[in-house]
Every structure is written in C-alpha cells, then in structure tokens.
Coordinates of C-alpha atoms and ligand atoms in Angstrom, one line a residue:
M1 CA 0.0 0.0 0.0
G2 CA 1.5 3.2 -1.0
T3 CA 2.4 6.1 -3.5
V4 CA 2.3 4.9 -7.1
V5 CA 3.0 6.5 -10.4
L6 CA -0.4 6.6 -12.1
G7 CA 1.0 8.0 -15.5
T8 CA 4.1 9.3 -17.1
G9 CA 4.7 12.0 -19.8
S10 CA 7.6 13.9 -21.5
C11 CA 8.1 16.6 -23.9
L12 CA 11.6 17.3 -25.8
P13 CA 12.1 20.5 -27.7
K14 CA 12.1 20.1 -31.7
R15 CA 15.6 21.2 -32.4
I16 CA 18.4 18.5 -32.1
L17 CA 21.9 19.9 -31.7
T18 CA 24.3 17.2 -32.9
N19 CA 28.2 16.7 -31.8
K20 CA 29.1 17.8 -35.4
E21 CA 27.3 21.1 -35.1
L22 CA 29.0 21.7 -31.9
E23 CA 32.3 21.4 -33.7
S24 CA 31.6 24.8 -35.4
I25 CA 30.7 26.5 -31.9
V26 CA 33.5 25.4 -29.7
D27 CA 36.8 23.6 -30.2
T28 CA 35.7 19.9 -29.9
S29 CA 34.8 16.9 -31.8
D30 CA 32.3 14.3 -32.2
E31 CA 34.9 11.8 -31.2
W32 CA 36.1 13.6 -27.9
I33 CA 32.2 14.1 -26.8
R34 CA 31.2 10.5 -27.5
S35 CA 34.2 9.0 -26.2
R36 CA 34.2 11.0 -22.7
T37 CA 30.4 11.3 -22.5
G38 CA 28.5 8.9 -24.6
I39 CA 26.5 12.0 -25.8
G40 CA 25.6 12.3 -29.4
A41 CA 23.1 15.0 -29.5
R42 CA 20.9 17.0 -27.2
R43 CA 17.6 18.9 -27.7
I44 CA 17.7 22.7 -27.5
G45 CA 14.5 24.8 -26.6
G46 CA 13.2 27.5 -29.3
K47 CA 10.2 29.7 -29.5
G48 CA 7.3 28.4 -27.4
E49 CA 9.5 26.0 -25.6
Q50 CA 10.4 27.7 -22.4
A51 CA 10.8 25.5 -19.4
Y52 CA 7.2 26.0 -18.1
Q53 CA 5.9 25.2 -21.7
L54 CA 7.7 22.0 -22.0
A55 CA 6.7 21.1 -18.5
A56 CA 3.0 21.8 -19.3
K57 CA 3.1 19.3 -22.4
A58 CA 4.6 16.8 -20.3
A59 CA 2.2 17.1 -17.5
R60 CA -0.8 17.0 -20.0
R61 CA 0.7 13.7 -21.3
A62 CA 1.1 12.4 -17.8
L63 CA -2.2 13.4 -17.0
D64 CA -3.5 11.4 -20.2
D65 CA -1.6 8.4 -19.5
A66 CA -2.9 8.2 -16.0
G67 CA -6.5 8.9 -17.0
V68 CA -6.7 11.7 -14.3
S69 CA -8.3 15.0 -15.1
V70 CA -6.2 18.3 -14.2
D71 CA -9.2 19.2 -11.8
E72 CA -8.2 16.2 -9.8
I73 CA -4.5 17.5 -9.1
D74 CA -4.0 18.8 -5.6
L75 CA -0.3 19.8 -5.9
I76 CA 2.4 20.5 -8.5
V77 CA 6.0 20.0 -7.3
L78 CA 8.4 21.0 -10.0
A79 CA 12.0 20.5 -10.1
T80 CA 14.1 22.9 -12.1
I81 CA 17.1 25.3 -11.9
S82 CA 16.7 27.0 -15.4
S83 CA 13.2 28.5 -15.7
H84 CA 13.1 31.9 -17.4
M85 CA 11.6 33.3 -14.2
I86 CA 12.6 33.2 -10.8
M87 CA 9.1 34.4 -9.3
P88 CA 6.5 33.1 -10.3
S89 CA 7.9 29.7 -9.6
C90 CA 7.8 27.4 -12.9
A91 CA 5.3 25.3 -11.1
C92 CA 2.9 28.3 -10.9
L93 CA 3.5 29.2 -14.5
V94 CA 2.4 25.3 -15.3
Q95 CA -0.4 25.6 -13.1
N96 CA -1.7 28.3 -15.2
E97 CA -0.7 26.7 -18.3
I98 CA -2.7 23.6 -17.7
G99 CA -5.6 25.0 -15.6
A100 CA -4.7 23.2 -12.4
K101 CA -7.2 25.4 -10.7
N102 CA -7.4 23.0 -7.4
A103 CA -3.7 22.7 -7.1
F104 CA -1.2 24.5 -5.0
A105 CA 2.3 24.5 -6.7
Y106 CA 6.0 25.2 -5.9
D107 CA 9.3 24.7 -7.2
V108 CA 12.1 22.5 -5.9
N109 CA 15.8 23.3 -6.3
A110 CA 18.1 20.3 -6.0
A111 CA 19.6 20.5 -9.4
C112 CA 19.9 16.9 -11.1
S113 CA 18.4 15.2 -8.0
G114 CA 15.4 17.5 -8.1
F115 CA 12.9 15.2 -9.6
L116 CA 13.6 12.5 -6.9
Y117 CA 13.4 15.1 -3.9
G118 CA 10.0 16.0 -5.5
L119 CA 8.9 12.5 -5.5
D120 CA 9.7 12.1 -2.0
L121 CA 7.8 15.1 -1.2
A122 CA 4.8 13.8 -3.0
D123 CA 5.1 10.5 -1.2
K124 CA 4.9 12.2 2.0
Y125 CA 1.7 14.2 1.1
I126 CA 0.1 11.0 -0.3
Q127 CA 1.1 8.9 2.6
A128 CA -0.7 11.7 5.2
D129 CA -3.8 11.9 2.8
H130 CA -4.6 9.1 0.6
S131 CA -6.9 11.0 -1.6
K132 CA -4.1 13.3 -2.9
K133 CA -3.1 13.2 -6.5
I134 CA 0.1 15.0 -7.3
L135 CA 2.0 16.2 -10.4
V136 CA 5.8 15.7 -10.0
I137 CA 7.8 17.6 -12.9
G138 CA 11.4 17.7 -13.8
V139 CA 12.2 20.4 -16.4
E140 CA 15.3 22.3 -17.8
T141 CA 16.2 24.7 -20.3
L142 CA 19.8 24.8 -19.4
S143 CA 20.7 25.8 -22.8
A144 CA 19.8 29.3 -21.8
K145 CA 22.2 28.9 -18.7
L146 CA 25.3 27.7 -20.5
N147 CA 28.5 29.6 -21.5
W148 CA 28.5 28.5 -25.1
K149 CA 32.1 29.5 -25.2
D150 CA 33.0 26.9 -22.5
R151 CA 33.7 23.6 -24.2
N152 CA 33.9 22.0 -20.6
T153 CA 30.3 22.5 -20.1
C154 CA 28.3 23.2 -23.2
I155 CA 28.7 20.0 -24.6
L156 CA 27.1 18.1 -21.7
F157 CA 23.5 19.5 -21.2
G158 CA 20.2 19.5 -23.1
D159 CA 16.7 20.7 -22.5
G160 CA 13.5 18.7 -21.8
A161 CA 10.8 17.8 -19.4
G162 CA 9.4 14.7 -17.8
A163 CA 6.4 14.3 -15.6
V164 CA 4.5 11.7 -13.4
V165 CA 1.0 11.8 -11.8
A166 CA 1.4 10.2 -8.4
G167 CA -1.4 8.8 -6.3
Y168 CA -2.4 6.3 -3.8
S169 CA -2.7 2.4 -4.2
E170 CA -4.4 -0.1 -1.7
S171 CA -2.3 -2.8 -3.5
D172 CA 1.2 -3.8 -2.2
H173 CA 2.7 -1.8 -5.1
G174 CA 4.3 1.7 -4.5
L175 CA 7.4 3.5 -3.3
M176 CA 9.1 1.3 -1.0
G177 CA 12.0 3.7 0.4
A178 CA 14.2 6.7 -0.5
H179 CA 17.7 7.7 0.9
F180 CA 18.9 11.3 0.4
G181 CA 22.2 13.4 1.0
S182 CA 23.4 16.8 0.4
D183 CA 26.8 18.5 0.9
G184 CA 26.8 22.3 0.7
A185 CA 30.6 22.4 1.4
L186 CA 31.2 21.2 -2.1
G187 CA 28.7 23.6 -3.9
D188 CA 31.3 25.5 -5.7
L189 CA 32.3 22.5 -7.9
L190 CA 29.0 22.9 -9.7
C191 CA 27.1 26.0 -9.5
M192 CA 25.4 28.9 -11.4
H193 CA 25.1 32.5 -9.9
A194 CA 21.7 34.2 -9.9
P195 CA 21.9 37.7 -11.9
Q196 CA 24.2 40.0 -10.4
S197 CA 22.8 42.3 -7.3
L198 CA 21.2 45.6 -8.1
N199 CA 22.1 46.7 -4.7
P200 CA 25.8 47.8 -4.8
D201 CA 26.5 46.5 -1.4
L202 CA 25.4 43.1 -2.1
E203 CA 27.5 43.1 -5.5
I204 CA 29.6 39.6 -5.9
E205 CA 33.2 40.6 -6.5
G206 CA 34.6 38.8 -9.5
Y207 CA 31.0 38.2 -10.6
P208 CA 31.4 35.3 -13.3
G209 CA 28.0 35.6 -15.0
S210 CA 24.9 33.4 -14.4
H211 CA 26.0 30.2 -16.2
V212 CA 27.0 26.9 -15.2
L213 CA 30.3 26.5 -13.7
M214 CA 31.9 23.0 -13.1
G215 CA 34.9 21.1 -12.1
G216 CA 34.4 18.1 -14.1
R217 CA 36.9 15.6 -12.7
E218 CA 35.8 16.5 -9.1
V219 CA 32.2 16.2 -10.0
F220 CA 32.8 12.8 -11.6
K221 CA 34.4 11.4 -8.5
H222 CA 31.7 12.6 -6.1
A223 CA 29.0 11.5 -8.3
V224 CA 29.8 7.9 -8.6
R225 CA 30.6 7.8 -4.8
A226 CA 27.5 9.5 -3.8
M227 CA 25.0 7.6 -5.9
E228 CA 26.8 4.2 -5.0
D229 CA 26.6 4.8 -1.3
S230 CA 23.1 6.1 -1.4
V231 CA 22.0 2.9 -3.4
R232 CA 23.8 0.8 -0.9
S233 CA 22.2 2.6 2.2
L234 CA 18.5 2.2 0.4
L235 CA 19.0 -1.3 -0.5
D236 CA 20.5 -2.2 2.9
A237 CA 17.5 -0.6 4.8
Q238 CA 15.0 -2.2 2.5
G239 CA 16.5 -5.6 2.6
V240 CA 16.5 -5.9 -1.2
S241 CA 19.5 -7.1 -3.0
M242 CA 20.6 -5.6 -6.3
E243 CA 19.9 -9.0 -8.1
S244 CA 16.1 -8.6 -7.2
V245 CA 16.1 -5.1 -8.8
D246 CA 14.6 -5.4 -12.4
L247 CA 15.6 -1.9 -13.8
V248 CA 17.7 1.0 -12.8
I249 CA 16.9 4.3 -14.1
P250 CA 19.6 6.5 -13.1
H251 CA 20.0 10.2 -13.7
Q252 CA 21.5 10.5 -17.3
A253 CA 24.7 12.5 -16.5
N254 CA 27.2 10.8 -18.9
I255 CA 27.9 7.3 -19.8
R256 CA 31.2 7.0 -18.0
I257 CA 29.6 8.0 -14.8
L258 CA 26.9 5.4 -15.4
N259 CA 29.3 2.6 -16.3
K260 CA 31.4 3.2 -13.3
L261 CA 28.4 3.0 -11.0
A262 CA 27.1 -0.1 -12.7
E263 CA 30.5 -1.6 -12.1
R264 CA 30.8 -0.6 -8.7
L265 CA 27.1 -2.0 -7.8
N266 CA 27.3 -4.9 -10.0
I267 CA 24.2 -3.8 -12.3
P268 CA 24.1 -5.8 -15.5
Q269 CA 24.0 -3.6 -18.6
E270 CA 20.7 -5.0 -19.5
K271 CA 19.1 -3.7 -16.1
L272 CA 20.5 -0.3 -16.8
F273 CA 18.3 2.4 -18.6
I274 CA 20.5 4.7 -20.8
N275 CA 19.0 7.3 -23.1
V276 CA 22.0 9.9 -22.6
S277 CA 23.2 9.5 -26.2
K278 CA 20.1 11.4 -27.5
Y279 CA 19.4 14.1 -24.9
G280 CA 22.5 14.7 -23.1
N281 CA 22.3 15.6 -19.5
T282 CA 18.8 17.2 -18.8
S283 CA 19.5 17.7 -15.2
A284 CA 16.2 17.4 -13.2
A285 CA 14.3 16.3 -16.4
S286 CA 16.6 13.3 -17.0
I287 CA 14.9 10.7 -14.8
P288 CA 11.4 11.4 -15.7
I289 CA 12.0 11.7 -19.2
A290 CA 14.0 8.4 -18.9
L291 CA 11.1 6.8 -16.8
D292 CA 8.5 7.9 -19.5
E293 CA 10.6 6.2 -22.2
A294 CA 10.9 3.0 -20.3
N295 CA 7.3 2.8 -19.5
K296 CA 6.1 3.5 -22.8
E297 CA 8.5 1.2 -24.4
G298 CA 7.0 -1.6 -22.1
L299 CA 10.2 -2.0 -20.3
I300 CA 8.5 -2.2 -16.9
S301 CA 5.9 -4.6 -15.7
P302 CA 3.7 -4.5 -12.9
G303 CA 5.3 -5.7 -9.7
D304 CA 8.9 -5.0 -11.2
T305 CA 11.3 -3.6 -8.6
V306 CA 12.6 -0.2 -10.0
L307 CA 15.5 1.8 -8.7
F308 CA 16.2 5.5 -9.4
C309 CA 19.4 7.4 -8.5
A310 CA 20.6 10.9 -8.9
F311 CA 23.6 13.1 -8.1
G312 CA 23.6 17.0 -8.8
G313 CA 24.9 20.3 -7.8
G314 CA 24.6 21.5 -4.1
F315 CA 26.0 18.8 -3.8
T316 CA 22.7 16.8 -3.8
W317 CA 22.1 13.0 -4.3
G318 CA 19.7 10.4 -3.7
A319 CA 18.1 7.0 -4.5
V320 CA 14.5 5.9 -4.5
L321 CA 13.1 2.3 -4.7
T322 CA 9.5 1.4 -6.0
K323 CA 7.5 -1.6 -6.6
W324 CA 6.0 -0.9 -10.1
Ligands
ACO1 N1 36.1 18.9 -26.4 C1 37.7 18.7 -26.5 N2 38.4 18.8 -25.6 C2 37.8 19.3 -24.3 C3 36.5 19.3 -24.2 C4 35.7 19.1 -25.1 N3 34.4 19.4 -25.2 N4 36.4 19.6 -22.7 C5 37.5 19.5 -22.2 N5 38.6 19.3 -23.1 C6 39.9 19.1 -23.0 C7 40.5 19.8 -21.7 O1 40.5 21.0 -21.9 C8 41.7 19.0 -21.4 O2 42.6 19.5 -22.2 P1 44.3 19.7 -21.8 O3 44.5 18.3 -21.1 O4 44.9 20.1 -22.9 O5 44.1 20.8 -20.4 C9 41.4 17.6 -21.7 O6 40.1 17.7 -22.6 C10 41.0 16.6 -20.7 O7 40.1 17.2 -19.7 P2 39.6 16.7 -18.6 O8 38.8 17.6 -17.9 O9 40.8 16.0 -17.7 O10 38.7 15.5 -19.4 P3 37.8 14.4 -18.5 O11 38.5 12.9 -19.0 O12 37.8 14.6 -17.0 O13 36.6 14.5 -19.1 C11 34.3 15.4 -18.4 C12 35.9 15.6 -18.8 C13 33.6 14.7 -19.6 C14 33.7 16.8 -18.2 C15 34.4 14.7 -17.2 O14 35.4 15.2 -16.1 C16 33.2 14.3 -16.6 O15 32.3 13.5 -17.0 N6 32.7 15.1 -15.4 C17 31.4 14.9 -14.7 C18 30.7 16.0 -15.3 C19 29.3 15.9 -15.3 O16 28.7 14.8 -15.6 N7 28.5 17.0 -15.0 C20 27.1 17.1 -15.1 C21 26.5 17.7 -14.1 S1 26.6 16.7 -12.5 C22 25.8 15.4 -12.9 O17 24.8 15.5 -13.6 C23 26.1 14.2 -12.3

C-alpha cells in the first residue's frame, strides 16, 4: 500500500543539436564528446519552448496516461534550476498553463536530484492523505544557462521535461523507500550564480556571470561515490539485493559515470536504462524523461522493482526504490 506512479509523460524541444554542429561552436569533436560522455546529440529549446511550456506538455501527457483530469490535481511539485523566471515559480506557470485550478504549486531546487526530491515530497503528502493526486515534474532549459564558449560545459547539457502523476494504491505496489544526502561544502564544484545584485552593497566581487560552472573531474568522482553509497544504504535498509532489482533508471549524467556506477554496484547492462546519447544531461528532467521512455517502451511490468538514483549541484544526491 503506498504511493504509485499513475502515469508518465515527457516533452523534448524540436531542435536537435548534434556533436558535429557543436564543432562549429567550440573547439571540440564528435569523437571527443562521444568517448568522454556517450552523448551524441541534445535538444535545444526554441520559441514556445520555455521550461514551463515543455513542462505543461509533459504534464498533460502524464495526466492522459494516468486517466486523471487536471481538476483532480492537488499539488504540483516541479524541479528545475533553469526556468526563465525566478518568480513566479515554474510550478505556478505550469499550473496556469494547464489550468490546474485546484492545485497549489511550488518549485524544488536540487539540480539533477530535484525530481527524486520532488517524488519523495509527493510520497509524504500522499502517505498523510491518501486522496491526494500530485504532479511531479522535472524540467530544464539549461541551454539558456550555458556559456557557449566553454567547451567543458556546453557539450554536456540538453533541454527537456518529464512528469508523473502520483497517487495512492491499496495494492502492495508503490514507493518502498528513499535515501537522500546533500553537501553544501562542495557547492562551488558545480554552480550557477543568480543575476548580479542591483544593490551595490550586495554585489558579488569577480561575478562570473549566471551560467553553469563546473569542476568536471571532481564532480565525476563525487557523483559515482555518492550514488553508490546512496543506493547501498537504501537497498540495505529495505533488505533488497541488487539481483532482485529489475530496472535501474539513473540520472543521465554521462555514460562513463553510469558505467562506473554499474561496475561498482554490479548492475548488469541490460538492467540499466540509458538514453543519454540522444538528449545529453537534462538535469532534473533526465529521470522522468527516461522513466516515461521506459514505461512507454514496455520495459517495466507491474510488480517490477525499479531503482532510481541521482546526483547534482549542491551537492545533492539520492535514490528511490519502488515496486511498479
Ligand atoms: N572537447 C575537446 N576537448 C575538451 C573538451 C571538449 N568538449 N572539454 C575539455 N576538453 C579538454 C580539456 O581542456 C583537457 O585538455 P588539456 O589536457 O589540454 O587541459 C582535456 O580535454 C581533458 O580534460 P579533462 O577535464 O581531464 O577530461 P575528463 O576526462 O575529465 O572529461 C568530463 C571531462 C567529460 C567533463 C568529465 O570530467 C566528466 O564526465 N565529469 C562529470 C561532469 C558531469 O557529468 N557534470 C554534469 C553535472 S553533474 C551530474 O549530472 C552528475
């Protein structure tokens, strides 16, 4: 008995930016990007594809898939770090766009771990009141937050949105447990400043601009270690072995992080869902997009044990285990 995913949806921008095209933007090569990251292309938002617009489409698709009307939604929890507005929240923009007039709405900022943090919040509301139906959304338009002259970062990220409708089930299916962590002391290794202060006294000295900054090698190390530890803690607490997990849907950071994680945790390749080659790293959107694809491709059957794990700026990380 617990919180179940009633439906999934996703929405990707139309424009595909290939590695080949990136070669004319920064000093890089298709071969370098593929071999270091496993990324072949990413989607880039265009007109009519702001974060809230992609998120609204993903949400409508999740509602259709769930057979739930928008009026039934009590809460919209939306994970993002790249909405075009700070206020209103992206969740409120989505609420307005889809007409979810009975819902309250707010954003979660946990970078690439945001969707899992949001799913955990939804679980807590639903456990407290079984009648609640909640939209959990992950969306990013990080193309608007990248320094397109910095080859260390601009090759990695892509835009997109994914959503689930969460509700309660009397069956023995649903969220089994979660494990989360954060380490603010390492925040500088992956960060993005807000716009510079309009108050001279609060101006940031040496302001670098409001784009993504990253220490790639350090992030790599911490990402693998934190996701491994989180998954181990969660599986131990639940008394579940890796062998009995049917599908792992990790944050799609890059292929080398995922391969390293799979090696450390003994996850066979056929149990690891990977789509990073098509979309790059879509941060908070990567897990719900991957979940929607796995769901629509029929890769998840009722009763399957599905494991999610993520790592992102903050640092933030976590893992969620569910019986589908
Ligand atoms: N094209 C060509 N050369 C490049 C590029 C590029 N796009 N980017 C960097 N290089 C160069 C560097 O300048 C460096 O050259 P130098 O030796 O002359 O100085 C060389 O390639 C090697 O650079 P490294 O940083 O050592 O390369 P590394 O093997 O560490 O790979 C990468 C870089 C892919 C960023 C890796 O560190 C990584 O995957 N880190 C994790 C980053 C990540 O996934 N961040 C996403 C957010 S967090 C998350 O989602 C989990």
